[in-house]
C-alpha atoms as a printed R data frame, in Angstrom:
    type eleno elety resid chain resno       x      y       z
1   ATOM     1    CA   MET     A     1 -24.848 27.074 -37.115
2   ATOM     2    CA   ASN     A     2 -24.712 23.357 -36.298
3   ATOM     3    CA   LEU     A     3 -21.627 21.494 -35.179
4   ATOM     4    CA   ALA     A     4 -20.863 20.010 -38.619
5   ATOM     5    CA   ALA     A     5 -21.000 23.400 -40.316
6   ATOM     6    CA   ALA     A     6 -18.771 24.942 -37.640
7   ATOM     7    CA   THR     A     7 -16.277 22.116 -38.027
8   ATOM     8    CA   ASN     A     8 -16.196 22.523 -41.814
9   ATOM     9    CA   GLU     A     9 -15.656 26.269 -41.471
10  ATOM    10    CA   SER     A    10 -12.795 25.696 -39.044
11  ATOM    11    CA   LEU     A    11 -11.211 23.216 -41.465
12  ATOM    12    CA   ALA     A    12 -11.594 25.698 -44.326
13  ATOM    13    CA   ASN     A    13  -9.852 28.388 -42.277
14  ATOM    14    CA   ALA     A    14  -7.102 25.937 -41.365
15  ATOM    15    CA   SER     A    15  -6.659 25.129 -45.039
16  ATOM    16    CA   ASN     A    16  -6.240 28.820 -45.856
17  ATOM    17    CA   VAL     A    17  -3.644 29.200 -43.095
18  ATOM    18    CA   LEU     A    18  -1.690 26.207 -44.407
19  ATOM    19    CA   ILE     A    19  -1.738 27.502 -47.991
20  ATOM    20    CA   TYR     A    20  -0.445 30.925 -46.897
21  ATOM    21    CA   SER     A    21   2.164 29.226 -44.697
22  ATOM    22    CA   SER     A    22   3.354 27.138 -47.635
23  ATOM    23    CA   MET     A    23   3.736 30.332 -49.661
24  ATOM    24    CA   ALA     A    24   5.989 31.740 -46.933
25  ATOM    25    CA   VAL     A    25   8.180 28.627 -46.959
26  ATOM    26    CA   TYR     A    26   8.252 28.555 -50.777
27  ATOM    27    CA   THR     A    27   9.494 32.149 -50.646
28  ATOM    28    CA   LEU     A    28  12.389 31.066 -48.413
29  ATOM    29    CA   ALA     A    29  13.085 28.196 -50.814
30  ATOM    30    CA   PHE     A    30  13.056 30.682 -53.696
31  ATOM    31    CA   PHE     A    31  15.810 32.761 -52.098
32  ATOM    32    CA   ALA     A    32  17.782 29.620 -51.219
33  ATOM    33    CA   HIS     A    33  17.620 28.482 -54.863
34  ATOM    34    CA   ILE     A    34  18.862 31.910 -55.947
35  ATOM    35    CA   ALA     A    35  21.713 31.641 -53.445
36  ATOM    36    CA   GLU     A    36  22.640 28.257 -54.920
37  ATOM    37    CA   TRP     A    37  22.970 29.792 -58.377
38  ATOM    38    CA   VAL     A    38  24.819 32.875 -57.071
39  ATOM    39    CA   PHE     A    39  27.434 30.962 -55.088
40  ATOM    40    CA   GLY     A    40  27.679 28.328 -57.803
41  ATOM    41    CA   SER     A    41  28.619 31.010 -60.336
42  ATOM    42    CA   ARG     A    42  31.994 31.298 -58.635
43  ATOM    43    CA   SER     A    43  32.837 27.738 -59.562
44  ATOM    44    CA   LYS     A    44  35.770 27.159 -61.893
45  ATOM    45    CA   VAL     A    45  34.061 23.950 -62.900
46  ATOM    46    CA   GLY     A    46  31.092 25.884 -64.199
47  ATOM    47    CA   ARG     A    47  33.211 28.432 -66.066
48  ATOM    48    CA   THR     A    48  35.320 25.781 -67.794
49  ATOM    49    CA   ALA     A    49  32.692 23.125 -68.467
50  ATOM    50    CA   ALA     A    50  32.723 23.776 -72.206
51  ATOM    51    CA   ALA     A    51  36.474 23.247 -72.300
52  ATOM    52    CA   LEU     A    52  36.005 19.574 -71.461
53  ATOM    53    CA   SER     A    53  34.855 18.908 -75.005
54  ATOM    54    CA   ALA     A    54  37.478 21.096 -76.688
55  ATOM    55    CA   PRO     A    55  39.779 19.423 -79.245
56  ATOM    56    CA   GLY     A    56  42.757 19.824 -76.930
57  ATOM    57    CA   ALA     A    57  40.999 17.931 -74.189
58  ATOM    58    CA   ASP     A    58  41.607 14.605 -75.899
59  ATOM    59    CA   ALA     A    59  45.326 15.284 -76.166
60  ATOM    60    CA   GLY     A    60  45.429 16.325 -72.528
61  ATOM    61    CA   ALA     A    61  43.621 13.163 -71.550
62  ATOM    62    CA   GLY     A    62  46.147 11.114 -73.523
63  ATOM    63    CA   ALA     A    63  49.041 12.813 -71.780
64  ATOM    64    CA   SER     A    64  47.471 12.191 -68.388
65  ATOM    65    CA   ALA     A    65  46.987  8.532 -69.230
66  ATOM    66    CA   ALA     A    66  50.618  8.195 -70.319
67  ATOM    67    CA   ALA     A    67  51.775  9.806 -67.107
68  ATOM    68    CA   GLY     A    68  49.580  7.422 -65.155
69  ATOM    69    CA   LYS     A    69  51.146  4.445 -66.890
70  ATOM    70    CA   ALA     A    70  54.645  5.698 -66.157
71  ATOM    71    CA   GLN     A    71  53.861  6.204 -62.490
72  ATOM    72    CA   ALA     A    72  52.393  2.729 -62.327
73  ATOM    73    CA   GLY     A    73  55.628  1.179 -63.527
74  ATOM    74    CA   GLY     A    74  54.447  0.546 -67.051
75  ATOM    75    CA   THR     A    75  51.221 -1.097 -65.943
76  ATOM    76    CA   ALA     A    76  48.210  0.136 -67.890
77  ATOM    77    CA   VAL     A    77  45.893  2.159 -65.681
78  ATOM    78    CA   LEU     A    78  42.382  2.412 -67.032
79  ATOM    79    CA   GLU     A    79  40.665  5.679 -66.245
80  ATOM    80    CA   ARG     A    80  36.906  6.141 -66.230
81  ATOM    81    CA   PRO     A    81  35.902  7.411 -69.678
82  ATOM    82    CA   LYS     A    82  34.434 10.881 -69.953
83  ATOM    83    CA   VAL     A    83  30.679 10.704 -70.394
84  ATOM    84    CA   VAL     A    84  29.261 13.072 -72.973
85  ATOM    85    CA   THR     A    85  25.895 13.435 -74.599
86  ATOM    86    CA   ARG     A    86  25.298 14.183 -78.246
87  ATOM    87    CA   ALA     A    87  23.472 17.393 -79.044
88  ATOM    88    CA   ALA     A    88  20.156 17.213 -80.877
89  ATOM    89    CA   THR     A    89  21.754 18.547 -84.042
90  ATOM    90    CA   GLY     A    90  24.148 15.601 -84.094
91  ATOM    91    CA   THR     A    91  27.161 17.862 -84.698
92  ATOM    92    CA   ARG     A    92  28.732 18.218 -81.282
93  ATOM    93    CA   ASP     A    93  29.484 16.327 -78.103
94  ATOM    94    CA   VAL     A    94  28.917 18.439 -75.009
95  ATOM    95    CA   PRO     A    95  29.105 17.316 -71.368
96  ATOM    96    CA   ASP     A    96  26.385 18.126 -68.859
97  ATOM    97    CA   GLY     A    97  27.142 21.103 -66.638
98  ATOM    98    CA   PRO     A    98  27.903 20.696 -62.924
99  ATOM    99    CA   GLY     A    99  24.451 21.924 -61.848
100 ATOM   100    CA   ALA     A   100  23.192 25.063 -60.147
101 ATOM   101    CA   ALA     A   101  25.714 24.621 -57.302
102 ATOM   102    CA   GLY     A   102  28.531 24.799 -59.832
103 ATOM   103    CA   GLY     A   103  30.500 22.098 -58.048
104 ATOM   104    CA   THR     A   104  31.167 24.334 -55.033
105 ATOM   105    CA   PHE     A   105  30.593 23.297 -51.445
106 ATOM   106    CA   LYS     A   106  28.819 26.520 -50.545
107 ATOM   107    CA   GLY     A   107  26.584 26.400 -53.596
108 ATOM   108    CA   ASP     A   108  25.711 22.782 -52.902
109 ATOM   109    CA   LEU     A   109  24.924 23.622 -49.272
110 ATOM   110    CA   TRP     A   110  22.452 26.297 -50.345
111 ATOM   111    CA   GLY     A   111  21.005 23.863 -52.856
112 ATOM   112    CA   ARG     A   112  20.369 21.294 -50.150
113 ATOM   113    CA   ILE     A   113  18.755 23.968 -47.991
114 ATOM   114    CA   ALA     A   114  16.556 24.951 -50.935
115 ATOM   115    CA   ILE     A   115  15.455 21.345 -51.499
116 ATOM   116    CA   SER     A   116  14.735 20.901 -47.793
117 ATOM   117    CA   LEU     A   117  12.624 24.062 -47.709
118 ATOM   118    CA   THR     A   118  10.823 22.972 -50.882
119 ATOM   119    CA   LEU     A   119  10.015 19.650 -49.228
120 ATOM   120    CA   VAL     A   120   8.670 21.390 -46.104
121 ATOM   121    CA   ALA     A   121   6.575 23.761 -48.217
122 ATOM   122    CA   PHE     A   122   5.230 20.817 -50.213
123 ATOM   123    CA   LEU     A   123   4.151 19.007 -47.049
124 ATOM   124    CA   VAL     A   124   2.477 22.145 -45.673
125 ATOM   125    CA   GLU     A   125   0.679 22.806 -48.965
126 ATOM   126    CA   ALA     A   126  -0.389 19.158 -49.226
127 ATOM   127    CA   GLY     A   127  -1.810 19.537 -45.727
128 ATOM   128    CA   GLY     A   128  -3.747 22.588 -46.921
129 ATOM   129    CA   VAL     A   129  -5.181 20.633 -49.857
130 ATOM   130    CA   ALA     A   130  -6.137 17.702 -47.615
131 ATOM   131    CA   THR     A   131  -7.751 20.036 -45.080
132 ATOM   132    CA   ARG     A   132  -9.732 21.707 -47.863
133 ATOM   133    CA   ALA     A   133 -10.975 18.256 -48.897
134 ATOM   134    CA   LEU     A   134 -12.097 17.545 -45.339
135 ATOM   135    CA   SER     A   135 -13.889 20.884 -45.095
136 ATOM   136    CA   VAL     A   136 -15.966 20.244 -48.220
137 ATOM   137    CA   GLU     A   137 -16.191 16.450 -47.793
138 ATOM   138    CA   ARG     A   138 -15.275 15.784 -51.408
139 ATOM   139    CA   ALA     A   139 -12.377 15.849 -53.852
140 ATOM   140    CA   PRO     A   140 -10.511 19.185 -53.460
141 ATOM   141    CA   TRP     A   141 -10.542 20.182 -57.132
142 ATOM   142    CA   ALA     A   142 -14.088 21.211 -58.053
143 ATOM   143    CA   ASN     A   143 -13.217 24.842 -58.923
144 ATOM   144    CA   MET     A   144 -10.221 26.782 -60.218
145 ATOM   145    CA   TYR     A   145  -8.915 27.695 -56.763
146 ATOM   146    CA   GLU     A   146  -8.856 24.094 -55.628
147 ATOM   147    CA   PHE     A   147  -7.459 22.931 -58.966
148 ATOM   148    CA   SER     A   148  -4.641 25.491 -58.737
149 ATOM   149    CA   ILE     A   149  -3.489 24.617 -55.230
150 ATOM   150    CA   THR     A   150  -3.654 20.903 -56.031
151 ATOM   151    CA   PHE     A   151  -1.829 21.430 -59.341
152 ATOM   152    CA   SER     A   152   1.115 23.199 -57.713
153 ATOM   153    CA   THR     A   153   1.252 20.525 -55.001
154 ATOM   154    CA   VAL     A   154   1.412 17.741 -57.579
155 ATOM   155    CA   ALA     A   155   4.015 19.620 -59.664
156 ATOM   156    CA   VAL     A   156   6.333 19.993 -56.662
157 ATOM   157    CA   GLY     A   157   5.642 16.404 -55.629
158 ATOM   158    CA   SER     A   158   6.616 15.160 -59.093
159 ATOM   159    CA   TYR     A   159   9.855 17.130 -58.890
160 ATOM   160    CA   LEU     A   160  10.667 15.689 -55.470
161 ATOM   161    CA   VAL     A   161   9.957 12.162 -56.722
162 ATOM   162    CA   LEU     A   162  12.416 12.667 -59.587
163 ATOM   163    CA   LEU     A   163  15.014 13.875 -57.078
164 ATOM   164    CA   ALA     A   164  14.350 10.837 -54.874
165 ATOM   165    CA   LEU     A   165  14.935  8.641 -57.933
166 ATOM   166    CA   LYS     A   166  18.384 10.257 -58.301
167 ATOM   167    CA   LYS     A   167  17.504 12.038 -61.530
168 ATOM   168    CA   ASN     A   168  19.552 15.082 -62.521
169 ATOM   169    CA   VAL     A   169  16.737 17.615 -62.152
170 ATOM   170    CA   ARG     A   170  17.881 20.030 -59.449
171 ATOM   171    CA   TRP     A   171  18.090 22.696 -62.135
172 ATOM   172    CA   ILE     A   172  14.262 22.726 -62.240
173 ATOM   173    CA   GLY     A   173  14.094 23.966 -58.640
174 ATOM   174    CA   LEU     A   174  14.269 27.717 -59.210
175 ATOM   175    CA   PRO     A   175  11.784 27.979 -62.125
176 ATOM   176    CA   LEU     A   176   9.460 25.516 -60.378
177 ATOM   177    CA   VAL     A   177   9.330 27.392 -57.062
178 ATOM   178    CA   THR     A   178   8.939 30.698 -58.921
179 ATOM   179    CA   THR     A   179   5.979 29.328 -60.870
180 ATOM   180    CA   VAL     A   180   4.408 27.781 -57.769
181 ATOM   181    CA   LEU     A   181   4.520 31.124 -55.970
182 ATOM   182    CA   LEU     A   182   2.889 32.784 -58.981
183 ATOM   183    CA   ASP     A   183   0.248 30.062 -59.168
184 ATOM   184    CA   LEU     A   184  -0.594 30.281 -55.466
185 ATOM   185    CA   GLY     A   185  -0.597 34.071 -55.576
186 ATOM   186    CA   ILE     A   186  -3.192 34.055 -58.356
187 ATOM   187    CA   ALA     A   187  -5.160 31.344 -56.556
188 ATOM   188    CA   VAL     A   188  -5.500 33.165 -53.224
189 ATOM   189    CA   THR     A   189  -6.077 36.644 -54.671
190 ATOM   190    CA   THR     A   190  -8.116 36.092 -57.836
191 ATOM   191    CA   LEU     A   191  -9.433 32.540 -57.950
192 ATOM   192    CA   TYR     A   192 -10.336 31.995 -54.309
193 ATOM   193    CA   THR     A   193 -13.746 30.423 -53.736
194 ATOM   194    CA   ASP     A   194 -15.330 29.665 -50.376
195 ATOM   195    CA   SER     A   195 -15.840 26.028 -49.477
196 ATOM   196    CA   ASP     A   196 -19.085 24.833 -50.976
197 ATOM   197    CA   GLN     A   197 -20.837 21.685 -52.081
198 ATOM   198    CA   LEU     A   198 -20.911 20.384 -55.628
199 ATOM   199    CA   VAL     A   199 -23.517 20.971 -58.270
200 ATOM   200    CA   PRO     A   200 -25.377 17.757 -59.119
201 ATOM   201    CA   ALA     A   201 -23.363 17.146 -62.311
202 ATOM   202    CA   LEU     A   202 -20.191 16.713 -60.267
203 ATOM   203    CA   HIS     A   203 -21.570 14.180 -57.812
204 ATOM   204    CA   SER     A   204 -19.711 11.230 -59.285
205 ATOM   205    CA   TYR     A   205 -16.683  9.085 -58.557
206 ATOM   206    CA   TRP     A   206 -15.400 10.235 -61.952
207 ATOM   207    CA   LEU     A   207 -14.501 13.539 -60.285
208 ATOM   208    CA   TRP     A   208 -11.741 11.675 -58.444
209 ATOM   209    CA   ILE     A   209 -10.580  9.847 -61.570
210 ATOM   210    CA   HIS     A   210 -10.948 12.371 -64.395
211 ATOM   211    CA   VAL     A   211  -9.802 15.575 -62.683
212 ATOM   212    CA   SER     A   212  -6.994 13.962 -60.689
213 ATOM   213    CA   THR     A   213  -5.436 12.570 -63.874
214 ATOM   214    CA   ALA     A   214  -5.860 15.972 -65.569
215 ATOM   215    CA   ILE     A   215  -3.969 17.601 -62.689
216 ATOM   216    CA   LEU     A   216  -1.187 15.023 -62.807
217 ATOM   217    CA   CYS     A   217  -0.850 15.390 -66.577
218 ATOM   218    CA   GLY     A   218  -0.701 19.178 -66.331
219 ATOM   219    CA   ALA     A   219   1.954 19.048 -63.616
220 ATOM   220    CA   VAL     A   220   4.173 16.698 -65.614
221 ATOM   221    CA   PHE     A   221   3.565 18.593 -68.865
222 ATOM   222    CA   TYR     A   222   4.743 21.690 -66.974
223 ATOM   223    CA   LEU     A   223   8.043 20.007 -66.044
224 ATOM   224    CA   GLY     A   224   8.472 19.043 -69.684
225 ATOM   225    CA   ALA     A   225   7.809 22.629 -70.748
226 ATOM   226    CA   VAL     A   226  10.499 23.919 -68.359
227 ATOM   227    CA   GLY     A   227  12.952 21.423 -69.836
228 ATOM   228    CA   THR     A   228  11.987 22.506 -73.353
229 ATOM   229    CA   ILE     A   229  12.442 26.223 -72.661
230 ATOM   230    CA   LEU     A   230  15.845 25.662 -71.064
231 ATOM   231    CA   TYR     A   231  16.793 23.402 -73.975
232 ATOM   232    CA   LEU     A   232  16.168 26.261 -76.413
233 ATOM   233    CA   PHE     A   233  18.381 28.618 -74.378
234 ATOM   234    CA   ARG     A   234  21.127 26.044 -73.913
235 ATOM   235    CA   ASP     A   235  21.036 25.032 -77.590
236 ATOM   236    CA   SER     A   236  21.434 28.677 -78.659
237 ATOM   237    CA   TYR     A   237  24.335 29.013 -76.235
238 ATOM   238    CA   GLU     A   238  26.059 25.902 -77.579
239 ATOM   239    CA   ASN     A   239  25.542 27.039 -81.176
240 ATOM   240    CA   LYS     A   240  27.090 30.417 -80.373
241 ATOM   241    CA   VAL     A   241  30.116 28.823 -78.700
242 ATOM   242    CA   ALA     A   242  30.541 26.318 -81.543
243 ATOM   243    CA   SER     A   243  30.481 29.122 -84.117
244 ATOM   244    CA   GLY     A   244  33.216 31.023 -82.302
245 ATOM   245    CA   GLY     A   245  31.000 33.545 -80.577
246 ATOM   246    CA   THR     A   246  31.559 34.880 -77.062
247 ATOM   247    CA   PRO     A   247  28.469 34.693 -74.842
248 ATOM   248    CA   GLY     A   248  28.047 37.202 -72.056
249 ATOM   249    CA   LYS     A   249  29.353 36.486 -68.567
250 ATOM   250    CA   PHE     A   250  25.895 35.991 -67.119
251 ATOM   251    CA   ALA     A   251  24.809 33.661 -69.945
252 ATOM   252    CA   SER     A   252  27.981 31.614 -69.575
253 ATOM   253    CA   SER     A   253  27.594 31.344 -65.827
254 ATOM   254    CA   VAL     A   254  24.030 30.044 -66.106
255 ATOM   255    CA   MET     A   255  24.177 27.987 -69.292
256 ATOM   256    CA   GLU     A   256  27.399 26.151 -68.500
257 ATOM   257    CA   ARG     A   257  25.868 24.744 -65.331
258 ATOM   258    CA   LEU     A   258  22.779 23.338 -67.026
259 ATOM   259    CA   PRO     A   259  22.671 19.876 -68.602
260 ATOM   260    CA   SER     A   260  23.650 19.827 -72.266
261 ATOM   261    CA   ALA     A   261  21.074 20.703 -74.890
262 ATOM   262    CA   ALA     A   262  20.844 17.030 -75.804
263 ATOM   263    CA   SER     A   263  20.120 16.020 -72.216
264 ATOM   264    CA   LEU     A   264  17.453 18.714 -71.800
265 ATOM   265    CA   ASP     A   265  15.881 17.747 -75.115
266 ATOM   266    CA   THR     A   266  15.783 14.078 -74.107
267 ATOM   267    CA   PHE     A   267  14.370 14.903 -70.671
268 ATOM   268    CA   ALA     A   268  11.506 16.945 -72.133
269 ATOM   269    CA   TYR     A   269  10.706 14.288 -74.714
270 ATOM   270    CA   ARG     A   270  10.659 11.431 -72.208
271 ATOM   271    CA   ILE     A   271   8.517 13.393 -69.752
272 ATOM   272    CA   ASN     A   272   5.942 14.299 -72.401
273 ATOM   273    CA   ALA     A   273   5.943 10.823 -73.935
274 ATOM   274    CA   ALA     A   274   5.487  9.183 -70.532
275 ATOM   275    CA   VAL     A   275   2.426 11.229 -69.568
276 ATOM   276    CA   PHE     A   276   0.752 11.393 -72.988
277 ATOM   277    CA   PRO     A   277  -1.082  8.037 -72.557
278 ATOM   278    CA   LEU     A   278  -2.462  9.321 -69.251
279 ATOM   279    CA   TRP     A   279  -3.747 12.452 -70.988
280 ATOM   280    CA   THR     A   280  -5.457 10.174 -73.509
281 ATOM   281    CA   PHE     A   281  -7.092  8.333 -70.612
282 ATOM   282    CA   THR     A   282  -8.123 11.682 -69.093
283 ATOM   283    CA   ILE     A   283 -10.094 12.586 -72.214
284 ATOM   284    CA   ILE     A   284 -11.681  9.142 -72.372
285 ATOM   285    CA   ALA     A   285 -12.627  9.320 -68.683
286 ATOM   286    CA   GLY     A   286 -14.151 12.750 -69.240
287 ATOM   287    CA   ALA     A   287 -16.227 11.398 -72.123
288 ATOM   288    CA   ILE     A   288 -17.527  8.542 -69.976
289 ATOM   289    CA   TRP     A   289 -18.395 10.988 -67.192
290 ATOM   290    CA   ALA     A   290 -20.169 13.231 -69.710
291 ATOM   291    CA   GLY     A   291 -22.228 10.247 -70.808
292 ATOM   292    CA   ASP     A   292 -23.313  9.631 -67.221
293 ATOM   293    CA   ALA     A   293 -23.977 13.303 -66.409
294 ATOM   294    CA   TRP     A   294 -25.401 14.701 -69.644
295 ATOM   295    CA   GLY     A   295 -26.461 11.661 -71.641
296 ATOM   296    CA   ARG     A   296 -23.835 12.108 -74.394
297 ATOM   297    CA   TYR     A   297 -20.157 11.216 -74.555
298 ATOM   298    CA   TRP     A   298 -18.998 14.112 -76.711
299 ATOM   299    CA   GLY     A   299 -20.724 17.380 -77.511
300 ATOM   300    CA   TRP     A   300 -17.950 19.717 -78.662
301 ATOM   301    CA   ASP     A   301 -18.172 21.778 -75.487
302 ATOM   302    CA   PRO     A   302 -15.279 24.336 -75.370
303 ATOM   303    CA   LYS     A   303 -13.496 22.339 -72.652
304 ATOM   304    CA   GLU     A   304 -13.840 19.152 -74.677
305 ATOM   305    CA   VAL     A   305 -12.635 20.886 -77.830
306 ATOM   306    CA   TRP     A   306  -9.520 22.331 -76.210
307 ATOM   307    CA   SER     A   307  -8.736 19.070 -74.438
308 ATOM   308    CA   PHE     A   308  -8.780 17.421 -77.850
309 ATOM   309    CA   ILE     A   309  -6.686 20.227 -79.399
310 ATOM   310    CA   THR     A   310  -4.130 19.724 -76.620
311 ATOM   311    CA   TRP     A   311  -4.109 15.997 -77.317
312 ATOM   312    CA   VAL     A   312  -3.569 16.619 -81.048
313 ATOM   313    CA   ALA     A   313  -0.749 19.086 -80.339
314 ATOM   314    CA   TYR     A   314   1.138 16.652 -78.094
315 ATOM   315    CA   ALA     A   315   0.492 13.803 -80.535
316 ATOM   316    CA   ALA     A   316   1.955 15.973 -83.313
317 ATOM   317    CA   TYR     A   317   4.985 16.728 -81.133
318 ATOM   318    CA   LEU     A   318   5.627 13.057 -80.395
319 ATOM   319    CA   HIS     A   319   5.195 12.220 -84.076
320 ATOM   320    CA   ALA     A   320   7.551 15.040 -84.997
321 ATOM   321    CA   ARG     A   321  10.194 13.637 -82.666
322 ATOM   322    CA   ALA     A   322   9.948 10.331 -84.519
323 ATOM   323    CA   THR     A   323  10.519 12.122 -87.824
324 ATOM   324    CA   ALA     A   324  14.154 12.883 -88.669
325 ATOM   325    CA   GLY     A   325  13.464 16.369 -90.001
326 ATOM   326    CA   TRP     A   326  11.619 17.535 -86.901
327 ATOM   327    CA   LYS     A   327  14.034 16.886 -84.068
328 ATOM   328    CA   GLY     A   328  15.585 19.637 -82.024
329 ATOM   329    CA   ARG     A   329  14.271 23.188 -82.048
330 ATOM   330    CA   LYS     A   330  11.343 22.617 -84.425
331 ATOM   331    CA   ALA     A   331   9.921 19.898 -82.194
332 ATOM   332    CA   ALA     A   332  10.628 22.015 -79.103
333 ATOM   333    CA   TYR     A   333   8.514 24.878 -80.462
334 ATOM   334    CA   LEU     A   334   5.713 22.421 -81.105
335 ATOM   335    CA   ALA     A   335   5.978 21.127 -77.515
336 ATOM   336    CA   LEU     A   336   5.584 24.685 -76.194
337 ATOM   337    CA   VAL     A   337   2.547 25.236 -78.427
338 ATOM   338    CA   ALA     A   338   1.041 22.048 -76.971
339 ATOM   339    CA   PHE     A   339   1.609 23.231 -73.394
340 ATOM   340    CA   ALA     A   340   0.162 26.641 -74.284
341 ATOM   341    CA   CYS     A   341  -2.955 24.790 -75.450
342 ATOM   342    CA   TRP     A   342  -3.132 23.051 -72.077
343 ATOM   343    CA   LEU     A   343  -2.820 26.396 -70.264
344 ATOM   344    CA   PHE     A   344  -5.545 27.962 -72.386
345 ATOM   345    CA   ASN     A   345  -7.739 24.929 -71.782
346 ATOM   346    CA   TYR     A   346  -7.441 25.648 -68.073
347 ATOM   347    CA   TYR     A   347  -7.348 29.436 -67.731
348 ATOM   348    CA   GLY     A   348  -8.781 30.678 -71.013
349 ATOM   349    CA   VAL     A   349 -11.713 28.316 -71.353
350 ATOM   350    CA   ASN     A   350 -12.654 28.502 -67.664
351 ATOM   351    CA   ILE     A   351 -12.568 32.295 -67.457
352 ATOM   352    CA   PHE     A   352 -13.454 33.612 -70.913
353 ATOM   353    CA   VAL     A   353 -15.555 30.895 -72.571
354 ATOM   354    CA   SER     A   354 -18.985 29.713 -71.442
355 ATOM   355    CA   GLY     A   355 -19.984 26.080 -71.686
356 ATOM   356    CA   LEU     A   356 -21.225 23.071 -69.796
357 ATOM   357    CA   HIS     A   357 -17.998 23.087 -67.770
358 ATOM   358    CA   SER     A   358 -18.709 26.581 -66.431
359 ATOM   359    CA   TYR     A   359 -20.667 25.243 -63.460
360 ATOM   360    CA   ALA     A   360 -17.592 25.328 -61.232
361 ATOM   361    CA   GLY     A   361 -16.990 29.039 -61.799
362 ATOM   362    CA   VAL     A   362 -13.552 30.362 -60.952
């Protein structure tokens, strides 16, 4: 074994160590996120969030304002107006919940610990991806194992960027870390592939462009799917409360701390709409690469077909959102169908369907 081969093998082993280490830190972050929700459930803010939009709240606010004026010697004291968001159905105004921490100091402390651990795990995993790239001397996403570890890294990175931009997305933390652990578990046990060089068809700079954009799109589509699923739960909860029903204690504790259904619906729509043009570019870039590699831009290969089906599904969702009769739950179901198409395009086509894209194996 020459020096270069020994160095590459050492880098590959280092990459594996970093990926397993990131899984250990993600596990700690997972428990910290759970602790945030558990301690936040004791918050009175969380248990009474729905009461803020009750009919009596306006009267109470008026009384408080009158008292404020009296205490100020008759001088009008302007209070900050309550900010509410309108639900997708257009029939109710519901405030956003206080978040997973529930407005409690202890819950917030655990939340900050969870975010810190998630950041550390992200950096360790990113190091594992970079080390894998060095070991193979190419882009680290030429097979399903490499795609999976890069995908989870980008998904967590996108979440951290949204947090850095002061977006109200801490509620994504627990489902995100849970999914990342599942993704990495499948990657290291089922999809793992030893470091190897590319087949001739992949020797192109389009590997960096086409696959990297596909990974970024999938990661952001995933965040949109989480928002959509939670929107459906929160919308059902709000409908039950509005109709006079009494949700269970657990449902109330969780749902009241999430953003309103309207906010979740808007978040999912904006995320999907923002990344859809990039998915369009991904398909175009793949067609150009196919022209260079195989002498034709489109051949209805299974991967090409399902990429196009995914594009059509998301286009239908965005069109549905622009149509008055398809807002809310109907559009949300369509968004989940679109993400399911993306998942099948990755797992189903790669594992169960043979085609020109099968050269990378699992």
